[in-house]
Coordinates of C-alpha atoms and ligand atoms in Angstrom, one line a residue:
M479 CA -18.0 -18.0 -8.2
P480 CA -17.0 -16.9 -4.7
G481 CA -14.3 -18.9 -2.9
P482 CA -14.9 -20.9 0.2
I483 CA -15.7 -18.9 3.3
L484 CA -13.8 -21.2 5.5
E485 CA -10.6 -22.9 4.2
A486 CA -8.5 -25.2 6.3
R487 CA -5.5 -26.9 4.7
G488 CA -3.2 -29.5 6.0
L489 CA -4.2 -29.2 9.6
H490 CA -2.2 -31.1 12.1
K491 CA -2.6 -31.1 15.8
H492 CA -0.3 -32.8 18.4
F493 CA -1.0 -33.1 22.1
G494 CA 2.5 -34.1 23.3
H495 CA 3.1 -37.4 21.6
L496 CA -0.5 -37.8 20.6
H497 CA -1.0 -37.0 16.9
V498 CA -4.7 -36.1 16.8
L499 CA -5.2 -34.3 13.5
K500 CA -3.2 -35.8 10.6
G501 CA -3.6 -33.5 7.7
V502 CA -7.2 -32.3 7.5
D503 CA -8.4 -30.2 4.5
L504 CA -11.7 -28.6 5.0
L505 CA -13.3 -26.2 2.6
V506 CA -16.7 -24.8 3.4
Q507 CA -18.7 -22.8 0.9
E508 CA -20.9 -19.9 1.9
R509 CA -24.4 -21.1 3.1
E510 CA -23.2 -24.7 3.2
L511 CA -24.1 -27.0 6.1
V512 CA -21.3 -29.5 6.6
F513 CA -22.0 -32.3 9.0
V514 CA -19.1 -34.2 10.7
I515 CA -19.4 -37.7 12.1
G516 CA -16.9 -40.2 13.4
P517 CA -16.1 -42.4 16.4
S518 CA -15.3 -40.9 19.7
G519 CA -11.6 -39.7 19.8
S520 CA -11.4 -39.3 16.0
G521 CA -10.5 -35.6 16.4
K522 CA -13.9 -33.9 15.6
S523 CA -13.8 -31.6 18.6
T524 CA -10.2 -30.8 18.1
L525 CA -10.9 -29.9 14.5
L526 CA -13.6 -27.4 15.5
R527 CA -11.5 -26.0 18.3
C528 CA -8.7 -25.4 15.9
L529 CA -11.0 -23.7 13.5
N530 CA -11.7 -20.9 15.9
R531 CA -8.3 -21.2 17.6
L532 CA -9.4 -22.4 20.9
E533 CA -6.5 -24.9 20.1
E534 CA -3.4 -23.9 18.2
P535 CA -2.9 -26.1 15.2
S536 CA 0.6 -27.7 15.0
A537 CA 0.7 -27.1 11.3
G538 CA -1.6 -26.0 8.4
S539 CA -3.5 -22.9 7.4
I540 CA -6.9 -21.6 8.2
T541 CA -8.6 -18.8 6.3
V542 CA -12.0 -17.4 7.3
D543 CA -13.7 -14.9 5.1
G544 CA -10.3 -14.0 3.6
I545 CA -8.6 -13.6 6.9
D546 CA -5.6 -15.7 7.8
L547 CA -6.4 -17.0 11.3
L548 CA -2.9 -18.2 12.0
D549 CA -1.1 -15.0 11.0
R550 CA 0.4 -13.4 14.0
R551 CA -0.7 -10.0 12.7
T552 CA -4.3 -11.1 12.7
D553 CA -6.3 -9.7 15.7
I554 CA -7.5 -13.1 17.0
N555 CA -10.4 -11.6 19.0
K556 CA -11.7 -9.8 16.0
A557 CA -11.3 -12.8 13.8
R558 CA -12.9 -15.1 16.3
Q559 CA -16.1 -13.0 16.1
R560 CA -16.5 -14.3 12.6
I561 CA -16.8 -17.8 13.9
G562 CA -19.5 -18.6 16.4
M563 CA -19.3 -21.7 18.5
V564 CA -21.9 -23.7 20.4
F565 CA -20.8 -26.5 22.7
Q566 CA -22.5 -29.5 24.3
S567 CA -22.4 -27.6 27.6
F568 CA -24.2 -24.2 27.3
N569 CA -21.9 -22.3 29.7
L570 CA -24.4 -19.6 30.6
Y571 CA -23.9 -17.4 33.6
P572 CA -26.4 -18.6 36.2
H573 CA -26.8 -15.3 37.9
M574 CA -27.7 -13.4 34.7
T575 CA -30.9 -13.6 32.7
A576 CA -31.1 -14.9 29.2
L577 CA -31.0 -11.4 27.9
G578 CA -28.1 -10.5 30.2
N579 CA -26.1 -13.5 29.0
V580 CA -26.6 -12.6 25.3
A581 CA -26.0 -8.9 25.9
L582 CA -22.9 -9.5 27.9
A583 CA -21.1 -10.9 24.8
L584 CA -22.1 -7.9 22.8
R585 CA -20.8 -5.5 25.5
K586 CA -17.6 -7.4 26.3
V587 CA -16.6 -8.6 22.9
Q588 CA -18.0 -5.8 20.7
G589 CA -17.9 -3.0 23.2
R590 CA -21.5 -2.0 22.6
G591 CA -23.4 0.2 25.0
R592 CA -26.0 -1.4 27.3
A593 CA -29.1 -0.2 25.3
E594 CA -27.8 -1.3 21.9
A595 CA -26.5 -4.6 23.3
E596 CA -29.9 -5.4 24.8
A597 CA -31.7 -4.4 21.7
R598 CA -29.5 -6.8 19.6
A599 CA -29.7 -9.5 22.3
R600 CA -33.5 -9.3 22.1
E601 CA -33.4 -9.7 18.3
A602 CA -31.1 -12.7 18.7
L603 CA -33.4 -14.3 21.3
D604 CA -36.4 -13.7 19.0
R605 CA -34.6 -15.6 16.3
V606 CA -34.5 -18.7 18.5
H607 CA -38.1 -18.1 19.7
L608 CA -37.1 -17.1 23.2
A609 CA -38.2 -13.5 23.2
D610 CA -40.7 -14.3 25.9
R611 CA -38.0 -15.9 28.1
A612 CA -35.6 -12.9 28.0
G613 CA -36.0 -12.2 31.7
H614 CA -35.6 -15.8 32.8
Y615 CA -32.5 -17.1 34.5
P616 CA -30.8 -20.3 33.2
G617 CA -32.1 -22.2 36.1
Q618 CA -35.7 -21.3 35.1
L619 CA -35.1 -22.6 31.6
S620 CA -35.1 -26.2 30.2
G621 CA -31.8 -27.5 28.8
G622 CA -33.1 -27.0 25.3
Q623 CA -34.0 -23.4 26.0
Q624 CA -30.6 -22.8 27.6
Q625 CA -28.9 -24.2 24.5
R626 CA -31.0 -21.9 22.3
V627 CA -29.9 -19.0 24.5
A628 CA -26.3 -20.1 23.8
I629 CA -27.1 -20.1 20.1
A630 CA -28.6 -16.6 20.4
R631 CA -25.4 -15.5 22.2
A632 CA -23.3 -16.7 19.3
I633 CA -25.5 -15.4 16.5
A634 CA -25.8 -12.0 18.2
L635 CA -22.2 -11.4 17.3
E636 CA -23.1 -11.8 13.6
P637 CA -20.6 -14.5 12.8
R638 CA -19.9 -15.6 9.2
V639 CA -19.7 -19.3 10.2
M640 CA -21.2 -21.2 13.1
L641 CA -19.5 -24.3 14.6
F642 CA -21.6 -26.7 16.6
D643 CA -20.0 -29.4 18.7
E644 CA -22.6 -32.0 19.7
P645 CA -25.1 -29.3 20.6
T646 CA -27.9 -31.7 21.6
S647 CA -25.8 -34.5 23.3
A648 CA -26.5 -33.2 26.8
L649 CA -30.2 -32.8 26.3
D650 CA -33.1 -35.0 27.3
P651 CA -34.6 -36.6 24.1
E652 CA -37.7 -34.5 24.2
L653 CA -35.7 -31.3 24.2
V654 CA -33.5 -32.1 21.2
G655 CA -36.2 -31.2 18.6
G656 CA -36.4 -27.6 19.6
V657 CA -32.6 -27.1 19.3
L658 CA -32.5 -28.8 15.9
A659 CA -35.4 -26.7 14.7
A660 CA -33.5 -23.5 15.7
M661 CA -30.5 -24.8 13.8
R662 CA -32.7 -25.6 10.8
E663 CA -34.0 -22.0 10.8
L664 CA -30.5 -20.6 11.2
R665 CA -29.5 -22.6 8.2
E666 CA -32.5 -21.4 6.2
S667 CA -31.6 -17.9 7.0
G668 CA -28.3 -18.5 5.1
M669 CA -25.9 -19.2 7.9
T670 CA -22.8 -21.3 7.0
M671 CA -22.5 -24.1 9.5
V672 CA -20.2 -27.0 10.5
V673 CA -22.0 -29.4 12.8
V674 CA -20.6 -32.3 14.8
S675 CA -23.5 -34.4 16.0
H676 CA -25.0 -37.9 16.2
E677 CA -28.4 -36.7 15.0
M678 CA -28.4 -38.6 11.7
G679 CA -31.9 -37.6 10.9
F680 CA -30.9 -34.0 11.0
A681 CA -28.0 -34.7 8.8
R682 CA -30.2 -36.5 6.2
A683 CA -32.7 -33.6 6.2
A684 CA -30.4 -30.6 6.5
A685 CA -26.8 -31.3 5.6
D686 CA -25.3 -30.5 2.2
R687 CA -22.3 -32.7 2.9
V688 CA -21.4 -35.3 5.4
I689 CA -17.7 -35.8 6.4
F690 CA -16.7 -39.0 8.1
M691 CA -13.6 -38.7 10.3
D692 CA -11.5 -41.5 11.8
G693 CA -8.1 -41.5 13.4
G694 CA -7.5 -37.8 12.8
R695 CA -8.3 -37.9 9.1
I696 CA -11.2 -37.3 6.8
V697 CA -11.9 -40.8 5.5
E698 CA -14.8 -40.1 3.2
Q699 CA -17.2 -37.3 2.4
G700 CA -20.2 -36.7 0.2
P701 CA -23.9 -35.9 0.2
P702 CA -25.9 -37.5 3.1
A703 CA -27.6 -39.9 0.8
A704 CA -24.3 -41.2 -0.5
I705 CA -22.5 -41.4 2.9
F706 CA -25.4 -43.0 4.7
G707 CA -26.8 -45.0 1.8
A708 CA -23.7 -46.2 -0.1
P709 CA -20.5 -45.5 1.8
Q710 CA -17.4 -46.5 -0.2
E711 CA -14.9 -47.0 2.6
E712 CA -15.0 -50.0 4.9
R713 CA -14.5 -47.9 8.0
T714 CA -17.4 -45.6 7.1
R715 CA -19.6 -48.7 6.5
A716 CA -18.7 -50.1 9.9
F717 CA -19.4 -46.8 11.6
I718 CA -22.7 -46.2 9.9
G719 CA -23.7 -49.8 10.6
Q720 CA -23.2 -49.3 14.3
I721 CA -25.2 -46.2 14.7
E722 CA -28.2 -46.9 12.5
Ligands
ADP1173 P1 -13.8 -36.4 19.2 O1 -14.4 -35.1 19.4 O2 -13.9 -37.0 17.8 O3 -14.4 -37.4 20.2 P2 -11.4 -35.2 20.3 O4 -11.0 -34.2 19.3 O5 -12.1 -34.7 21.5 O6 -12.2 -36.3 19.5 O7 -10.1 -36.0 20.8 C1 -9.2 -36.6 19.9 C2 -8.1 -37.2 20.7 O8 -7.3 -36.1 21.2 C3 -8.5 -38.0 21.8 O9 -7.6 -39.1 22.0 C4 -8.4 -37.1 23.0 O10 -8.1 -37.8 24.2 C5 -7.2 -36.2 22.6 N1 -7.3 -34.9 23.2 C6 -8.2 -34.0 23.0 N2 -8.0 -32.8 23.6 C7 -6.8 -33.0 24.3 C8 -6.0 -32.2 25.1 N3 -6.4 -30.9 25.4 N4 -4.9 -32.7 25.6 C9 -4.5 -34.0 25.3 N5 -5.2 -34.8 24.5 C10 -6.4 -34.3 24.0
MG1174 MG1 -15.9 -34.4 20.6

């Protein structure tokens, strides 16, 4: 059996005196969709940001696809390409088309020539059903379409793992479905995913495992039916009770 594609052990993160991650172990198997829930401030974003080294963990180890992310000898820019990330805010360049935004990452990060970058960018946009919007600027796209462009930008780099931090939280309700559908398709294509979100319906339908975090620790984890239907820990019960 292959080992986990993403393996974080004993992760701690301090911001000054604030101890935000207090020993998190997270193993993610290939093709697994891990869904992370927990109260605001529990450390979910910090965990994701540590996983692709947007934040430097204070202690612990992270291995992605066999590469030690925290080893000084690891080329972090190369390693980071194995981990795509999508944020609540889409961060597209407003003066560039959808195609331009996706192609830019391929040119800057992977050093591809214009023609190849654009061909790959078109393929990525096609995967999120935006091939017909390639020439549109962000301002001409809905929030949901912009987020799908951001997903295309990430998957164009062919990551091994995709991290999503509240990808639909900034969207009007009617636009959420399209983004979740794109994520479902990505998952069905075999992508390994870690998703922080409040979309519990999506978790029930698509997650292999749900992790509940509180106070910088993983309090409880299990299949969605178990976590939502029969949580074992009092804190999990209280949280689930609030949101459902
Ligand atoms: P969540 O995503 O679960 O809401 P976060 O990971 O964003 O939680 O934040 C966890 C805690 O860490 C919060 O108390 C937050 O204020 C703090 N925090 C996050 N990022 C920073 C930072 N760059 N500097 C200082 N404190 C931070
Ligand atoms: Mg957060």
